[in-house]
Amino acid sequence: MASSESPITPLTPEKFTGIRMGPPKKSAGGMPAVVKATQFVFSKVGFFRGSAGILKMNKEDGFDCSGCAWPDPDNEGALVEFCENGAKAFAEEATDKKAGPDFFKKNSVSSLSQWSDFELGSSGRLTHPMIIREGESHYSPVSWKEALEVIGSKLRELPDPNQAVFYTSGRTSNEAAFMYQLMVRMYGTNNLPDCSNMCHESSGVALTETVGIGKGSVTLEDFYRTELILIFGQNPGTNHPRMLSALQKAKNNGAKIITINPIREAGLLRFRHPQKPLDMLGKGTRLTDLYLPVRVNEDVALIKAWLKILLDMEDANPGHVLDQEFITNKTSGFEELKEDLSQWNLEELILRSGVEEAEIRKGAKWIAGSGRIIACWAMGLTQHENAVDNIREIVNLLLFKGAIGRPGAGTCPVRGHSNVQGDRTMGINERAPESFLKKLGSRVGFDPPLAPGFNTVETIAAMADGRIKAFIAMGGNFLSATPDTPLTARGLQQCDLTVSVSTKLNRTHLLHGKIGLILPCLVRSEEDIQAAGPQLVSVENSTGLVHSSKGTMRPASEHLLSEPAIISFMAKAILGGEGAVDWESLAADYDRIRDLIEAVIPGFENYNERVKKPGGFYLPNSARGGVFDTPSGKAVFTINKPANLQQAKEDLVMMTIRSHDQFNTTIYALDDRYRGVYNERRVIFMNEEDMASRNLKKGQVVNITSYYDGQERIAPKFIVVPYDIPRGSVATYFPEANVLVPANRSARGSHTPISKSVLVRVNAID
């Protein structure tokens, strides 16, 4: 283990690219978004091909965006249905640039390691299966047959299936995800870590405990019926921009919006709709009516203050603030919660939150006067040690008002990747319910393993101490997405085999095992033609709606395979002829995969018929109907703890964030237009009073350190950017700052890394 004398250093290049700073924007969308989107698409894909492809994105006869999971509007007749970042996601995948055998022959792994994540992603689409063996310096092409033989032989020779892990990213389709988890469980393990472990796992745990289902309860239509929207820890202007049009429509229908977020984000201030000329050229729509700049991870303190104020208001005006009938008939634990709240001092809670008392009371008054309330949240709430408490406290607030299970009201965890929710529905879960496993085994004819598998943070630890010998990833960029970058890198390099099913080069490929394989696959925008003809896949969005996606463009290379085809061949290589699954038949016709899903997973009756109809179909959601599938049959009030960061005077609380030219670990360009930072990513946003107390100036270069469990981590050479952020809080981009996030500190109950509340210190470089 490292010490302060032997600090852990990052694996991303520390070079600066030439920062320019300007004032933060005060609105999102508008003409700049249109210009940036079209410039990016046409530069990467070309005018004619780019136009043809982009017009099919998120259309009923086209393909689903591989970006966020925000739902498509129903029957609104828009010519296009994509946002700026969706256009960038499409262009990244449809780019004319290729990274084939000649590219890898020219560039060694060592030289590529000096490239930035932006440069790696810009190298082009992968075109051939590639392999690198122990002692070699370059990846070289390999046939699909040989690559699969390597995978099969390595996995078959492991003495214990639990020595292999099978990671999944959120872009995998329902069909591929179901096949993948079936293959893994037939192999004999539940080691199925996925990107949900790092994002909304806390939401699933909290919602399952309190309302009986680990998904949100609202539909898009609910946003148009609501009276009040609460937005916690979220930046939709960058992370899911299509949400802004739904918020705009809600505002036009009379809704108010309260935003609770440390940073004042342009996309939550004002929105200019890119498809409405008068709106686009004018001031647009003001979105947030009340902006509460809470300190990082003090949301529980703020909500507890609201709960206490609402109880006082109810005492003063009985029956007119809380929904007493709902609380009596539909919930449990109310009296226990009241008793706990009585132990908290209101003034201390307000002080902890960092928000002015008058503003908190104004928000409480709006909540008291509203019956239809939607609460939205994202990673700003889910990546803390008390993340589950954060979401459960939101549920408490909604239950006070009876605001779950009625039109225009409910919970809305906003997923950050296009099918991360669908993957979990399909069984990508290291701790899948026993009922699912038994039904899967009964239908397919095998005995699934029942012991829990490794989640993401457990996988990192198991790789680092040598318990994992094989790492297989169905998409994603595991190294750049996870905490404690050097520890994760060391774990990957200690594996005998690492396999990445990928579309583009990323940093995980460069920290490979003794044998490293890259298997290139089709993207959603590309035609998928199998033995039975052209195929479609399906995905599930943030509101639980399942719909189809069908690619229309020519594949980037004749050597690409679809994810279901890769899984089919991999399963045959690993499992041989064992079992009753005809893998080749499933890959030949995806209708057969959906038939199998229908037989195993509730809610998918007549799957093939319903998914091919325009608009798709909603999965059952008990909480949406006001039925709570908990042991008591009632929604549960819970007692929750605020943050316990034990912050010293010199400590700052760091949250990692995305730039505007970024989606997850994919870096589209080097600008963060809405925050006024251009051509640079190695920055730290700081409150000016915190800067002054440390004698720091705008543009000064600093080192950032975190210190956990006797281990010092250093992120060197970051540029100070003064920003409107609460005192004691700072923000940095990931993956550059992931080195500071300890892998052994995670959320209670969900094991999600604490990427949004890391204690750090900032020191000027002499």
mmCIF file with all atom_site columns, N, CA, C and O in Angstrom, residues 59-61 72-75 539 541 544-548 610-618:
data_model
loop_
_atom_site.group_PDB
_atom_site.id
_atom_site.type_symbol
_atom_site.label_atom_id
_atom_site.label_alt_id
_atom_site.label_comp_id
_atom_site.label_asym_id
_atom_site.label_entity_id
_atom_site.label_seq_id
_atom_site.pdbx_PDB_ins_code
_atom_site.Cartn_x
_atom_site.Cartn_y
_atom_site.Cartn_z
_atom_site.occupancy
_atom_site.B_iso_or_equiv
_atom_site.pdbx_formal_charge
_atom_site.auth_seq_id
_atom_site.auth_comp_id
_atom_site.auth_asym_id
_atom_site.auth_atom_id
_atom_site.pdbx_PDB_model_num
ATOM 1  N N  . LYS A 1 59  ? -36.028 7.896  -33.752 1.00 0.00 ? 59  LYS A N  1
ATOM 2  C CA . LYS A 1 59  ? -37.264 7.807  -34.522 1.00 0.00 ? 59  LYS A CA 1
ATOM 3  C C  . LYS A 1 59  ? -37.811 6.382  -34.457 1.00 0.00 ? 59  LYS A C  1
ATOM 4  O O  . LYS A 1 59  ? -37.060 5.419  -34.283 1.00 0.00 ? 59  LYS A O  1
ATOM 5  N N  . GLU A 1 60  ? -39.126 6.256  -34.643 1.00 0.00 ? 60  GLU A N  1
ATOM 6  C CA . GLU A 1 60  ? -39.753 4.945  -34.512 1.00 0.00 ? 60  GLU A CA 1
ATOM 7  C C  . GLU A 1 60  ? -39.252 3.946  -35.547 1.00 0.00 ? 60  GLU A C  1
ATOM 8  O O  . GLU A 1 60  ? -39.252 2.737  -35.302 1.00 0.00 ? 60  GLU A O  1
ATOM 9  N N  . ASP A 1 61  ? -38.805 4.433  -36.696 1.00 0.00 ? 61  ASP A N  1
ATOM 10 C CA . ASP A 1 61  ? -38.285 3.535  -37.725 1.00 0.00 ? 61  ASP A CA 1
ATOM 11 C C  . ASP A 1 61  ? -36.764 3.589  -37.791 1.00 0.00 ? 61  ASP A C  1
ATOM 12 O O  . ASP A 1 61  ? -36.161 3.154  -38.770 1.00 0.00 ? 61  ASP A O  1
ATOM 13 N N  . ASP A 1 72  ? -38.310 9.432  -25.294 1.00 0.00 ? 72  ASP A N  1
ATOM 14 C CA . ASP A 1 72  ? -38.697 10.191 -26.485 1.00 0.00 ? 72  ASP A CA 1
ATOM 15 C C  . ASP A 1 72  ? -40.115 10.722 -26.309 1.00 0.00 ? 72  ASP A C  1
ATOM 16 O O  . ASP A 1 72  ? -41.007 9.997  -25.845 1.00 0.00 ? 72  ASP A O  1
ATOM 17 N N  . PRO A 1 73  ? -40.390 11.966 -26.703 1.00 0.00 ? 73  PRO A N  1
ATOM 18 C CA . PRO A 1 73  ? -41.760 12.475 -26.642 1.00 0.00 ? 73  PRO A CA 1
ATOM 19 C C  . PRO A 1 73  ? -42.676 11.671 -27.550 1.00 0.00 ? 73  PRO A C  1
ATOM 20 O O  . PRO A 1 73  ? -42.271 11.217 -28.631 1.00 0.00 ? 73  PRO A O  1
ATOM 21 N N  . ASP A 1 74  ? -43.921 11.463 -27.120 1.00 0.00 ? 74  ASP A N  1
ATOM 22 C CA . ASP A 1 74  ? -44.882 10.692 -27.907 1.00 0.00 ? 74  ASP A CA 1
ATOM 23 C C  . ASP A 1 74  ? -45.596 11.585 -28.909 1.00 0.00 ? 74  ASP A C  1
ATOM 24 O O  . ASP A 1 74  ? -46.142 12.628 -28.557 1.00 0.00 ? 74  ASP A O  1
ATOM 25 N N  . ASN A 1 75  ? -45.575 11.171 -30.163 1.00 0.00 ? 75  ASN A N  1
ATOM 26 C CA . ASN A 1 75  ? -46.431 11.761 -31.200 1.00 0.00 ? 75  ASN A CA 1
ATOM 27 C C  . ASN A 1 75  ? -46.356 13.280 -31.277 1.00 0.00 ? 75  ASN A C  1
ATOM 28 O O  . ASN A 1 75  ? -47.356 13.965 -31.438 1.00 0.00 ? 75  ASN A O  1
ATOM 29 N N  . VAL A 1 539 ? -34.454 -1.492 -26.066 1.00 0.00 ? 539 VAL A N  1
ATOM 30 C CA . VAL A 1 539 ? -33.849 -0.845 -24.903 1.00 0.00 ? 539 VAL A CA 1
ATOM 31 C C  . VAL A 1 539 ? -34.972 -0.375 -23.981 1.00 0.00 ? 539 VAL A C  1
ATOM 32 O O  . VAL A 1 539 ? -36.134 -0.278 -24.386 1.00 0.00 ? 539 VAL A O  1
ATOM 33 N N  . ASN A 1 541 ? -35.973 2.826  -21.352 1.00 0.00 ? 541 ASN A N  1
ATOM 34 C CA . ASN A 1 541 ? -35.555 4.166  -20.952 1.00 0.00 ? 541 ASN A CA 1
ATOM 35 C C  . ASN A 1 541 ? -35.795 4.408  -19.465 1.00 0.00 ? 541 ASN A C  1
ATOM 36 O O  . ASN A 1 541 ? -36.235 3.515  -18.731 1.00 0.00 ? 541 ASN A O  1
ATOM 37 N N  . GLY A 1 544 ? -39.105 3.317  -17.792 1.00 0.00 ? 544 GLY A N  1
ATOM 38 C CA . GLY A 1 544 ? -39.548 1.934  -17.878 1.00 0.00 ? 544 GLY A CA 1
ATOM 39 C C  . GLY A 1 544 ? -40.263 1.588  -19.164 1.00 0.00 ? 544 GLY A C  1
ATOM 40 O O  . GLY A 1 544 ? -40.954 0.564  -19.238 1.00 0.00 ? 544 GLY A O  1
ATOM 41 N N  . LEU A 1 545 ? -40.081 2.405  -20.200 1.00 0.00 ? 545 LEU A N  1
ATOM 42 C CA . LEU A 1 545 ? -40.680 2.112  -21.498 1.00 0.00 ? 545 LEU A CA 1
ATOM 43 C C  . LEU A 1 545 ? -39.680 1.352  -22.356 1.00 0.00 ? 545 LEU A C  1
ATOM 44 O O  . LEU A 1 545 ? -38.527 1.768  -22.496 1.00 0.00 ? 545 LEU A O  1
ATOM 45 N N  . VAL A 1 546 ? -40.122 0.226  -22.929 1.00 0.00 ? 546 VAL A N  1
ATOM 46 C CA . VAL A 1 546 ? -39.285 -0.603 -23.789 1.00 0.00 ? 546 VAL A CA 1
ATOM 47 C C  . VAL A 1 546 ? -39.656 -0.334 -25.244 1.00 0.00 ? 546 VAL A C  1
ATOM 48 O O  . VAL A 1 546 ? -40.835 -0.366 -25.610 1.00 0.00 ? 546 VAL A O  1
ATOM 49 N N  . HIS A 1 547 ? -38.650 -0.048 -26.076 1.00 0.00 ? 547 HIS A N  1
ATOM 50 C CA . HIS A 1 547 ? -38.930 0.231  -27.478 1.00 0.00 ? 547 HIS A CA 1
ATOM 51 C C  . HIS A 1 547 ? -37.785 -0.291 -28.342 1.00 0.00 ? 547 HIS A C  1
ATOM 52 O O  . HIS A 1 547 ? -36.725 -0.670 -27.837 1.00 0.00 ? 547 HIS A O  1
ATOM 53 N N  . SER A 1 548 ? -38.009 -0.288 -29.628 1.00 0.00 ? 548 SER A N  1
ATOM 54 C CA . SER A 1 548 ? -37.063 -0.901 -30.556 1.00 0.00 ? 548 SER A CA 1
ATOM 55 C C  . SER A 1 548 ? -36.019 0.086  -31.048 1.00 0.00 ? 548 SER A C  1
ATOM 56 O O  . SER A 1 548 ? -36.183 1.308  -30.946 1.00 0.00 ? 548 SER A O  1
ATOM 57 N N  . ARG A 1 610 ? -45.293 -6.518 -29.313 1.00 0.00 ? 610 ARG A N  1
ATOM 58 C CA . ARG A 1 610 ? -45.427 -5.173 -28.736 1.00 0.00 ? 610 ARG A CA 1
ATOM 59 C C  . ARG A 1 610 ? -44.224 -4.284 -29.024 1.00 0.00 ? 610 ARG A C  1
ATOM 60 O O  . ARG A 1 610 ? -44.371 -3.073 -29.214 1.00 0.00 ? 610 ARG A O  1
ATOM 61 N N  . VAL A 1 611 ? -43.019 -4.863 -29.051 1.00 0.00 ? 611 VAL A N  1
ATOM 62 C CA . VAL A 1 611 ? -41.839 -4.023 -29.231 1.00 0.00 ? 611 VAL A CA 1
ATOM 63 C C  . VAL A 1 611 ? -41.746 -3.472 -30.653 1.00 0.00 ? 611 VAL A C  1
ATOM 64 O O  . VAL A 1 611 ? -41.072 -2.460 -30.891 1.00 0.00 ? 611 VAL A O  1
ATOM 65 N N  . LYS A 1 612 ? -42.429 -4.107 -31.580 1.00 0.00 ? 612 LYS A N  1
ATOM 66 C CA . LYS A 1 612 ? -42.371 -3.656 -32.971 1.00 0.00 ? 612 LYS A CA 1
ATOM 67 C C  . LYS A 1 612 ? -43.447 -2.627 -33.295 1.00 0.00 ? 612 LYS A C  1
ATOM 68 O O  . LYS A 1 612 ? -43.489 -2.097 -34.409 1.00 0.00 ? 612 LYS A O  1
ATOM 69 N N  . LYS A 1 613 ? -44.303 -2.349 -32.327 1.00 0.00 ? 613 LYS A N  1
ATOM 70 C CA . LYS A 1 613 ? -45.306 -1.315 -32.543 1.00 0.00 ? 613 LYS A CA 1
ATOM 71 C C  . LYS A 1 613 ? -44.710 0.052  -32.221 1.00 0.00 ? 613 LYS A C  1
ATOM 72 O O  . LYS A 1 613 ? -43.887 0.174  -31.316 1.00 0.00 ? 613 LYS A O  1
ATOM 73 N N  . PRO A 1 614 ? -45.125 1.104  -32.941 1.00 0.00 ? 614 PRO A N  1
ATOM 74 C CA . PRO A 1 614 ? -44.598 2.443  -32.671 1.00 0.00 ? 614 PRO A CA 1
ATOM 75 C C  . PRO A 1 614 ? -44.786 2.828  -31.205 1.00 0.00 ? 614 PRO A C  1
ATOM 76 O O  . PRO A 1 614 ? -45.860 2.643  -30.629 1.00 0.00 ? 614 PRO A O  1
ATOM 77 N N  . GLY A 1 615 ? -43.727 3.331  -30.617 1.00 0.00 ? 615 GLY A N  1
ATOM 78 C CA . GLY A 1 615 ? -43.815 3.791  -29.239 1.00 0.00 ? 615 GLY A CA 1
ATOM 79 C C  . GLY A 1 615 ? -43.461 2.768  -28.193 1.00 0.00 ? 615 GLY A C  1
ATOM 80 O O  . GLY A 1 615 ? -43.192 3.111  -27.043 1.00 0.00 ? 615 GLY A O  1
ATOM 81 N N  . GLY A 1 616 ? -43.467 1.465  -28.551 1.00 0.00 ? 616 GLY A N  1
ATOM 82 C CA . GLY A 1 616 ? -43.102 0.445  -27.587 1.00 0.00 ? 616 GLY A CA 1
ATOM 83 C C  . GLY A 1 616 ? -44.149 0.245  -26.507 1.00 0.00 ? 616 GLY A C  1
ATOM 84 O O  . GLY A 1 616 ? -45.337 0.507  -26.704 1.00 0.00 ? 616 GLY A O  1
ATOM 85 N N  . PHE A 1 617 ? -43.719 -0.187 -25.305 1.00 0.00 ? 617 PHE A N  1
ATOM 86 C CA . PHE A 1 617 ? -44.664 -0.481 -24.222 1.00 0.00 ? 617 PHE A CA 1
ATOM 87 C C  . PHE A 1 617 ? -43.992 -0.257 -22.872 1.00 0.00 ? 617 PHE A C  1
ATOM 88 O O  . PHE A 1 617 ? -42.780 -0.369 -22.728 1.00 0.00 ? 617 PHE A O  1
ATOM 89 N N  . TYR A 1 618 ? -44.823 0.054  -21.873 1.00 0.00 ? 618 TYR A N  1
ATOM 90 C CA . TYR A 1 618 ? -44.338 0.237  -20.513 1.00 0.00 ? 618 TYR A CA 1
ATOM 91 C C  . TYR A 1 618 ? -44.318 -1.086 -19.764 1.00 0.00 ? 618 TYR A C  1
ATOM 92 O O  . TYR A 1 618 ? -45.243 -1.900 -19.890 1.00 0.00 ? 618 TYR A O  1
#
